[in-house]
Short mmCIF file of N, CA and C in Angstrom, two decimals:
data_model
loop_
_atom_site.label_atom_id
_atom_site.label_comp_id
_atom_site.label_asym_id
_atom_site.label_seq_id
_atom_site.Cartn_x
_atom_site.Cartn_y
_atom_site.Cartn_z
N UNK M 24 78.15 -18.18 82.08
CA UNK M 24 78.76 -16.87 82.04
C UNK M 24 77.69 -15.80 82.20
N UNK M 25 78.31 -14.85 83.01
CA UNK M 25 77.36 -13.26 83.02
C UNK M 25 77.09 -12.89 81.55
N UNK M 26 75.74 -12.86 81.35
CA UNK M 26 75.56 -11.93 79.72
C UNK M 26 75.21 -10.71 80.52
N UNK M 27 74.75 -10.47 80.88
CA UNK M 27 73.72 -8.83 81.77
C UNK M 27 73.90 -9.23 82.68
N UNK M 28 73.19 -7.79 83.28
CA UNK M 28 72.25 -7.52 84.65
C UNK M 28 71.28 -6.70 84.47
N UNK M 29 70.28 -7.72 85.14
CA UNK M 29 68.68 -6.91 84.46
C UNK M 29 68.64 -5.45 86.21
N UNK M 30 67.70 -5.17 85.88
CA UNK M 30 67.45 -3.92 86.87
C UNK M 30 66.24 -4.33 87.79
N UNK M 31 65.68 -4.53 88.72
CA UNK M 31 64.82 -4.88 89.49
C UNK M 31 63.94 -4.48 90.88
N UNK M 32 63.26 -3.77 90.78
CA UNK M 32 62.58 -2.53 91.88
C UNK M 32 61.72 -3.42 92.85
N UNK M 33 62.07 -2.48 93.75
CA UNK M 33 60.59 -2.88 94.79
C UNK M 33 60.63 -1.94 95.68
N UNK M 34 59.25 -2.39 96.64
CA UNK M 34 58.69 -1.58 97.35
C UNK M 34 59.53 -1.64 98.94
N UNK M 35 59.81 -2.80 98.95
CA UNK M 35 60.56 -2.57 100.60
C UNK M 35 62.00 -4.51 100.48
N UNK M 36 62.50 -4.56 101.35
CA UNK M 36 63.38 -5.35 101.20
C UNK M 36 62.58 -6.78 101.06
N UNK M 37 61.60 -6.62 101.57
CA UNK M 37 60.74 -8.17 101.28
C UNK M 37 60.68 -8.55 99.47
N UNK M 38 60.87 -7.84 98.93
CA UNK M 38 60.74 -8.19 97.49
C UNK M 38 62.07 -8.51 97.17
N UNK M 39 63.00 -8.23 97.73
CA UNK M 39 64.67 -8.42 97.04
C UNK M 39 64.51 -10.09 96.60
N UNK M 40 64.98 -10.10 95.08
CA UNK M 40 64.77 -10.93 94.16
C UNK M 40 65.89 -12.64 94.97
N UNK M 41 65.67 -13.41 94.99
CA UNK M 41 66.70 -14.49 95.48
C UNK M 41 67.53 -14.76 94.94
N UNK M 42 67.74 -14.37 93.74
CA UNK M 42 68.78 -14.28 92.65
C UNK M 42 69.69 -13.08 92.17
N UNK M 43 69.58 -11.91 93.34
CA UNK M 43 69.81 -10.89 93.13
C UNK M 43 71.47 -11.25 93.17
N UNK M 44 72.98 -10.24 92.69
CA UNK M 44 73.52 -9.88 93.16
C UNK M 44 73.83 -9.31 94.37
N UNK M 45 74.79 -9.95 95.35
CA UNK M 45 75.09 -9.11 96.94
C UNK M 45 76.37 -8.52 97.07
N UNK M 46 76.24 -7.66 97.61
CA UNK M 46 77.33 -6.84 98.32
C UNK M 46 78.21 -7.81 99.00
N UNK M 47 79.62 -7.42 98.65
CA UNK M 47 80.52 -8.44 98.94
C UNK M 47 80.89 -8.55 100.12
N UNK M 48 81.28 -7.78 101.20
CA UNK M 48 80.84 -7.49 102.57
C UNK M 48 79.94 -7.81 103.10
N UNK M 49 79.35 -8.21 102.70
CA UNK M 49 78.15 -8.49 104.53
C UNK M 49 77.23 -7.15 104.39
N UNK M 50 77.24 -6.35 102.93
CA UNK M 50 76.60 -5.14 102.98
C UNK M 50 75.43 -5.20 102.66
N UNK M 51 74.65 -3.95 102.64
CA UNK M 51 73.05 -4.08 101.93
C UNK M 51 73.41 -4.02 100.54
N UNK M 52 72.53 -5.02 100.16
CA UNK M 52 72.42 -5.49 98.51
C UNK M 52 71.19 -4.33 97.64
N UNK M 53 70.82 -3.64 98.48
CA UNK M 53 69.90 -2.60 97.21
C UNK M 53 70.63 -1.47 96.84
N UNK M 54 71.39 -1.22 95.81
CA UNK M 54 71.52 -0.25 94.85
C UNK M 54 71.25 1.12 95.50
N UNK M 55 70.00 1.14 96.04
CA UNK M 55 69.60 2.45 96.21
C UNK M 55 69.67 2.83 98.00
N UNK M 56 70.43 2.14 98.49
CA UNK M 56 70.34 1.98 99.79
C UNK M 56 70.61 3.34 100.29
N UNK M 57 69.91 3.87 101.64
CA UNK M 57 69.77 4.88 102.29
C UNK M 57 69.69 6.26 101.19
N UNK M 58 69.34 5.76 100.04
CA UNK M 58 68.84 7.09 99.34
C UNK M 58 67.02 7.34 99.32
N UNK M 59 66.17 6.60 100.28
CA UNK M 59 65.30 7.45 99.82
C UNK M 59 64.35 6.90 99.04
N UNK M 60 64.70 6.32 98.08
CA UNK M 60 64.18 5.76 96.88
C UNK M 60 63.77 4.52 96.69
N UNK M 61 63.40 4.11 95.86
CA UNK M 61 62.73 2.70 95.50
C UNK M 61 63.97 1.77 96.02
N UNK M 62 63.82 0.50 96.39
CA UNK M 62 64.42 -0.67 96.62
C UNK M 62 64.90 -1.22 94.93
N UNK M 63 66.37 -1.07 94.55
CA UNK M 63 66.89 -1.52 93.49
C UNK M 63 68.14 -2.58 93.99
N UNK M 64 67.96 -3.74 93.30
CA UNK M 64 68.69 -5.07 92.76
C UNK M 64 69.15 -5.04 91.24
N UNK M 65 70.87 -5.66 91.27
CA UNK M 65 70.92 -5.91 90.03
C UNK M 65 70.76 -7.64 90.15
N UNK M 66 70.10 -7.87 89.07
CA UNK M 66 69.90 -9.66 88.90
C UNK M 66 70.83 -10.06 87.71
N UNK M 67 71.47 -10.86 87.57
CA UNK M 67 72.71 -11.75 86.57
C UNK M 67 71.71 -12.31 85.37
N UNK M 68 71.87 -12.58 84.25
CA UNK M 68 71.56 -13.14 83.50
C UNK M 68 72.37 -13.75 82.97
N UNK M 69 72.06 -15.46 82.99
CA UNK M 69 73.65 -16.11 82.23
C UNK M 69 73.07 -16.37 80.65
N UNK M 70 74.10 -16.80 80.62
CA UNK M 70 74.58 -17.64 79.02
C UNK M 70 75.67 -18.68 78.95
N UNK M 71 75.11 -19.48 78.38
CA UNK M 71 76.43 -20.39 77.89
C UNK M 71 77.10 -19.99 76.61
N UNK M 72 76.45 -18.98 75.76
CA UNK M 72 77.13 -18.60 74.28
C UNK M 72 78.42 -18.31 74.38
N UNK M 73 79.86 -18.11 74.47
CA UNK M 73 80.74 -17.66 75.01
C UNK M 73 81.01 -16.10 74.21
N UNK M 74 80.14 -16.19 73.14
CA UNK M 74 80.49 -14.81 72.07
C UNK M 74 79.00 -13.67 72.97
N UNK M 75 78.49 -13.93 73.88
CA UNK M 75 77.80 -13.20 74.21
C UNK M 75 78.04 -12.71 75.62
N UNK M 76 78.79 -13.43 76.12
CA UNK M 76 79.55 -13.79 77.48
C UNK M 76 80.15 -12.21 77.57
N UNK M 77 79.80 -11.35 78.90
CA UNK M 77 80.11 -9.98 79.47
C UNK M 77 81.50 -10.23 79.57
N UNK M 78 82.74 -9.35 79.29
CA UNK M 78 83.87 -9.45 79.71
C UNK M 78 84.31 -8.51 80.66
N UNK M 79 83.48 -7.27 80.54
CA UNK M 79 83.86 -6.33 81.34
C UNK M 79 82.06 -5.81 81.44
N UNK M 80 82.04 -4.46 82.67
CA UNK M 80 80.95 -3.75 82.44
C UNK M 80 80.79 -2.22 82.93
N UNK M 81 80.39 -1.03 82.21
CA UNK M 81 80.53 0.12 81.97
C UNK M 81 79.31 1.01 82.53
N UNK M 82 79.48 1.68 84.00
CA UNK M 82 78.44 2.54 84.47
C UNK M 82 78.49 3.74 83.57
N UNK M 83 77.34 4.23 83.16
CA UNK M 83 76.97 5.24 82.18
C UNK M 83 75.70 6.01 83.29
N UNK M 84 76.88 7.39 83.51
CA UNK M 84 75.77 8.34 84.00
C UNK M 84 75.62 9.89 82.71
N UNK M 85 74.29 9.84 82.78
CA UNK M 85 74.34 10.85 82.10
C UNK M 85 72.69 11.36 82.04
N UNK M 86 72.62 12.94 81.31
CA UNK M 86 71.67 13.60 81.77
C UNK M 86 70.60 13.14 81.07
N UNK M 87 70.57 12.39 80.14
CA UNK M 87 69.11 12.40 78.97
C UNK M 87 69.25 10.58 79.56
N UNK M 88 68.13 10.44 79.27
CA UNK M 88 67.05 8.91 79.54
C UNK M 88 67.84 8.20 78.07
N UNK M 89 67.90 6.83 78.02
CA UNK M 89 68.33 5.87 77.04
C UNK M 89 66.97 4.82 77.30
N UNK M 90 66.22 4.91 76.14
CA UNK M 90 65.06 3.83 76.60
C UNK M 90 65.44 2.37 76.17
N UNK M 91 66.36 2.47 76.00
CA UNK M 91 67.02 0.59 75.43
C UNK M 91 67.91 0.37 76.75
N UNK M 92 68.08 0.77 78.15
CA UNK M 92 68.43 0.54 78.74
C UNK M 92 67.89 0.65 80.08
N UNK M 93 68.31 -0.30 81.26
CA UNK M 93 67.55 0.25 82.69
C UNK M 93 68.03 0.96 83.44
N UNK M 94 67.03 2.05 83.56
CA UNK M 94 67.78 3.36 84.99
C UNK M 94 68.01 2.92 85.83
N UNK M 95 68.85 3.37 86.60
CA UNK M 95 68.90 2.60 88.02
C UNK M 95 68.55 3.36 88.65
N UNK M 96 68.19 4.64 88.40
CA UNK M 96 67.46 6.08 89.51
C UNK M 96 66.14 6.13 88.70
N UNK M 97 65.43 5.26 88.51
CA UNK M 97 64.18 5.04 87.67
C UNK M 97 63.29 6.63 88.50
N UNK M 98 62.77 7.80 88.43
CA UNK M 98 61.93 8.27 89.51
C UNK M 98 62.92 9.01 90.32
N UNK M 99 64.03 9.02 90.48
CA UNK M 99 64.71 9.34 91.63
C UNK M 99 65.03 10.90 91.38
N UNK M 100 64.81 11.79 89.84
CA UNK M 100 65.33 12.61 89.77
C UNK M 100 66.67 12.49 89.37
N UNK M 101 67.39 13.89 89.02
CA UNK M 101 68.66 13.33 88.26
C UNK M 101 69.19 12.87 87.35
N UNK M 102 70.23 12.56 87.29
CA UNK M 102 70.95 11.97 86.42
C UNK M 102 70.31 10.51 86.28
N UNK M 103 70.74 9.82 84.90
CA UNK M 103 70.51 8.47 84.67
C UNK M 103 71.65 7.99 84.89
N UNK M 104 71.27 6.46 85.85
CA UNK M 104 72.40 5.59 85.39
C UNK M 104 72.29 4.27 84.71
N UNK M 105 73.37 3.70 84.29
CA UNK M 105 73.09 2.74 84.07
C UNK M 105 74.17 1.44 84.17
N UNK M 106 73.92 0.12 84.01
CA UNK M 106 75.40 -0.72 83.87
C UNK M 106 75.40 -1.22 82.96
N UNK M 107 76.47 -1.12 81.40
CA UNK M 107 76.08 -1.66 80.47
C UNK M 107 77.28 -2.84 80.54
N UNK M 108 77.26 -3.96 79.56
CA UNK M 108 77.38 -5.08 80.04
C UNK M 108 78.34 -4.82 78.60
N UNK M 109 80.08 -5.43 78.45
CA UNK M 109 80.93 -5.10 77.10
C UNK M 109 81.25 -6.69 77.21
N UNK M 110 81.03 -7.05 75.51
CA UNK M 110 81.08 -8.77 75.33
C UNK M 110 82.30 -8.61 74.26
N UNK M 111 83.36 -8.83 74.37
CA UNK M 111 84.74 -8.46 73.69
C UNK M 111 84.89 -9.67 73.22
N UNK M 112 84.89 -10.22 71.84
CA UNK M 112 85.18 -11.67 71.34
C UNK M 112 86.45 -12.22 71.69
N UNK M 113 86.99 -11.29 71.39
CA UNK M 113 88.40 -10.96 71.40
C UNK M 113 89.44 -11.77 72.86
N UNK M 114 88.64 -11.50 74.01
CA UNK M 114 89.21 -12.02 75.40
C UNK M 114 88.30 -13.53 75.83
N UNK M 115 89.54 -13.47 76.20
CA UNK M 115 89.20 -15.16 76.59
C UNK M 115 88.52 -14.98 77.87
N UNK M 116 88.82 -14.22 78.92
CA UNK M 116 88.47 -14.05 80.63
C UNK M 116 86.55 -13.43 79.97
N UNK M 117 86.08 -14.57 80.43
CA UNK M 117 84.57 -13.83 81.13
C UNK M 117 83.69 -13.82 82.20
N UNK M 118 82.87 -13.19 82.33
CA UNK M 118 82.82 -12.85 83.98
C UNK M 118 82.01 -13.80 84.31
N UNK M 119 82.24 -14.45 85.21
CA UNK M 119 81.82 -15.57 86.20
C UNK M 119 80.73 -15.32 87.16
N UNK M 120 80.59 -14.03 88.00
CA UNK M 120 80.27 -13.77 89.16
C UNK M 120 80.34 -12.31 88.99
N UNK M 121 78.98 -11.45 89.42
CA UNK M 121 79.51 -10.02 90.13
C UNK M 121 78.75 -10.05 91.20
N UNK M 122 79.22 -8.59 91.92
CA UNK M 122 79.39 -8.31 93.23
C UNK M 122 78.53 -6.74 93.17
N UNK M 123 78.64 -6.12 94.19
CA UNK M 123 78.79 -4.73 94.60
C UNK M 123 79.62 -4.64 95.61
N UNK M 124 80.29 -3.50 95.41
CA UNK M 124 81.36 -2.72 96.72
C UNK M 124 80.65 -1.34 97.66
N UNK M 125 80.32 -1.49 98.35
CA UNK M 125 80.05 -0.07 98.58
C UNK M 125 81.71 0.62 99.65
N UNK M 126 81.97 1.74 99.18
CA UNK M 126 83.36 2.00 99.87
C UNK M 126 83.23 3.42 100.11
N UNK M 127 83.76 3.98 101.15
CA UNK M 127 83.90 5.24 101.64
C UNK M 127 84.93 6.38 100.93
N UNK M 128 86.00 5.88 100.21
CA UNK M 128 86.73 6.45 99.43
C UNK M 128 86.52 5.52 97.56
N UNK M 129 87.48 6.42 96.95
CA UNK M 129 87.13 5.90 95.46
C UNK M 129 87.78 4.62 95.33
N UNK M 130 88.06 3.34 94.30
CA UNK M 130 88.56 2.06 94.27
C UNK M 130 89.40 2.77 93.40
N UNK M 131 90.61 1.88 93.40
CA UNK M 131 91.67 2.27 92.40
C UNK M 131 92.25 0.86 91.85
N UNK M 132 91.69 -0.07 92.50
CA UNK M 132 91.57 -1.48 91.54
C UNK M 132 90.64 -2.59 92.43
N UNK M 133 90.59 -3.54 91.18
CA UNK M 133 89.59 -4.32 92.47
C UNK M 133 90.03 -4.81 93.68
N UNK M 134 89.12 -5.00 94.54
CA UNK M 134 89.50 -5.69 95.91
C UNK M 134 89.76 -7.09 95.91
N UNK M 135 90.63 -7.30 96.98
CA UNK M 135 91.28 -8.69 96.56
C UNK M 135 90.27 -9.99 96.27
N UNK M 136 90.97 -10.64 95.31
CA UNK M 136 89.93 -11.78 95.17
C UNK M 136 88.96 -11.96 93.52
N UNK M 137 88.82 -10.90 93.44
CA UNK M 137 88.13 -10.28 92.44
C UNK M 137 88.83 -9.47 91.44
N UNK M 138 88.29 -9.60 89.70
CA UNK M 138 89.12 -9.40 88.63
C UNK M 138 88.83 -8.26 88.35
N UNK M 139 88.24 -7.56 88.42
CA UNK M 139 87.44 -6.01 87.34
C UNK M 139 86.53 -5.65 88.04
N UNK M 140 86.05 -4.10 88.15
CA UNK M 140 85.14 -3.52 88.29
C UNK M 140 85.21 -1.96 87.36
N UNK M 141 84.05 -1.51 87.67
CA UNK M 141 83.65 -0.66 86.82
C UNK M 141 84.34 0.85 87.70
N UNK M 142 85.09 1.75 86.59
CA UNK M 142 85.76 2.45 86.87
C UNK M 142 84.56 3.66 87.70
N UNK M 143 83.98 3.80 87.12
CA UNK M 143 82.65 4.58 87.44
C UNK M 143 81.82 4.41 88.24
N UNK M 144 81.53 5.61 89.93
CA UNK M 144 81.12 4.84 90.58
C UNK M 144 79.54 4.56 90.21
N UNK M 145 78.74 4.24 90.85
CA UNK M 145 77.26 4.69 90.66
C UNK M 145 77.01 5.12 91.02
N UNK M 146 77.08 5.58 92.98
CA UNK M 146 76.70 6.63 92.93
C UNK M 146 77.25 8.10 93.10
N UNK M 147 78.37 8.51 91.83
CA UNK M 147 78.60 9.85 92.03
C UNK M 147 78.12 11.23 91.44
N UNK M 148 78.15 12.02 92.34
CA UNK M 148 77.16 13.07 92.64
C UNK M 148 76.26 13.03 93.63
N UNK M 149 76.14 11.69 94.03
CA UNK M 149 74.83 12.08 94.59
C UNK M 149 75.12 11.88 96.67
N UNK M 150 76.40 12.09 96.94
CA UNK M 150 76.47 12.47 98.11
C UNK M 150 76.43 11.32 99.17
N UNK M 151 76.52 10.42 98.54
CA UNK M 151 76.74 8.85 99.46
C UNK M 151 77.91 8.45 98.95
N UNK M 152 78.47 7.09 100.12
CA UNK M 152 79.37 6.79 99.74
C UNK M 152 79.20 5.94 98.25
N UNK M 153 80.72 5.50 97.75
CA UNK M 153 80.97 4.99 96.68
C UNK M 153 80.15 3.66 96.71
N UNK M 154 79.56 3.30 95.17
CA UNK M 154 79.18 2.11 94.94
C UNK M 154 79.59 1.44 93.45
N UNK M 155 80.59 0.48 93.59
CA UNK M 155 80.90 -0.10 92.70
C UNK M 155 80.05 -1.73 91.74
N UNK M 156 80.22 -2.15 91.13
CA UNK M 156 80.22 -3.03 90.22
C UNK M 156 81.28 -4.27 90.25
N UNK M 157 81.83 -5.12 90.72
CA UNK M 157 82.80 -5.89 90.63
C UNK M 157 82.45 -7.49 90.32
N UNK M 158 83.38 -7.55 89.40
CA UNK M 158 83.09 -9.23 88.97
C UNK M 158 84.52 -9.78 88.76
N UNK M 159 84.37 -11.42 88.84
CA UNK M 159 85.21 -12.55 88.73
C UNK M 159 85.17 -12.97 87.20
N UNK M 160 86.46 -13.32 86.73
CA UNK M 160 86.51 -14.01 85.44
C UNK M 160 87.16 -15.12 85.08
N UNK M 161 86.50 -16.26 84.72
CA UNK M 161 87.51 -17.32 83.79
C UNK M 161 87.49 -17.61 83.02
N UNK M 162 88.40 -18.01 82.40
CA UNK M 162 88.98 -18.28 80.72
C UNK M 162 88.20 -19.26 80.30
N UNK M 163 88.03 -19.16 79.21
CA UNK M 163 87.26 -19.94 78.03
C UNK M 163 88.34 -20.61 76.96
N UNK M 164 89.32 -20.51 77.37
CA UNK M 164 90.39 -20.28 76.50
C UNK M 164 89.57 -20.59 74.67
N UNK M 165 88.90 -20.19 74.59
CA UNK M 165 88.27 -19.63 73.45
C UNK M 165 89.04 -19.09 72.08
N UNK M 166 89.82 -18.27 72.90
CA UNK M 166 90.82 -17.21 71.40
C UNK M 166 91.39 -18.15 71.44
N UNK M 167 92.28 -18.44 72.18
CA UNK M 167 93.64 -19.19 71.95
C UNK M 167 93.53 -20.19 70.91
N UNK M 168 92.37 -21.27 71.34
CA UNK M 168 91.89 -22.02 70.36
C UNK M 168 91.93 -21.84 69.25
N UNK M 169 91.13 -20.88 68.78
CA UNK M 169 90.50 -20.32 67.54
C UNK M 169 91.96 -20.06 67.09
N UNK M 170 92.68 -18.90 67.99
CA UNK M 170 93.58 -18.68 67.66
C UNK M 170 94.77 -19.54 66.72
N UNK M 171 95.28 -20.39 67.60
CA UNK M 171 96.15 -21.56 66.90
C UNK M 171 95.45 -22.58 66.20
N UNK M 172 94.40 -22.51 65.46
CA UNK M 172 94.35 -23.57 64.41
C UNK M 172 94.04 -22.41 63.40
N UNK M 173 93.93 -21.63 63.36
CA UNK M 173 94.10 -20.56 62.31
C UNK M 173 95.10 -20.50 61.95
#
């Protein structure tokens, strides 16, 4: 299961990590694409814990720096962003797989195939098209378990 996604820079596309997350399209996989800026990858971090296991995950832009978390405009000026990763005990669905979307208009649910993405794009404000967050989920059936022998 997805626990995170770490944050991962470089200097030109020769560094893009082999383990990176890709654009689900056939698109460019750096984060920061045609902005200018450093070469950014998000990379997956698993787990088998299922209580640590990402169920959903939450872009957080905002004006002040969070040092317990990774910018994704590390340098870039601006706003901070970030993707924080929500581990809900509670749901059985956890995320399997993410993605990026990059899309010309806003998403109003995920694209087919795929369970959740993050309502928030990453990059808004900043005058490019939309870039989403999207991941796959399967059941652990975990609660249920727990659930009925309780």
């Amino acid at each position: 299961y997805v626990e995170r996604l770490d944050v991962v820079f470089g200097n030109d596309e020769n560094d893009m990590p082999t383990d990176c997350i890709h654009a689900i399209s056939g698109q460019n996989s750096n984060i920061d694409f045609q902005a200018g800026g450093k070469f950014i990858w998000l990379v997956p971090i698993y787990t088998t814990d299922v209580a640590r296991a990402a169920t959903s995950f939450d872009v957080l832009i905002q004006s002040y720096e969070d040092p317990k978390l990774n910018d994704l405009a590390r340098r870039a000026g601006g706003d901070f962003r970030y993707v924080v990763p929500r581990a809900d005990r509670k749901l059985s669905d956890k995320i399997v797989e993410v993605g990026i979307l990059r899309s010309d208009k806003p998403l109003g649910r995920p694209p087919p195939g795929w369970h959740g993405y993050c309502v928030n794009d990453l990059n808004k404000g900043r005058r490019k098209g939309c870039l989403y967050v999207v991941w796959k989920s399967a059941s652990t059936g975990s609660w249920y378990v727990l659930y009925t022998i309780i």
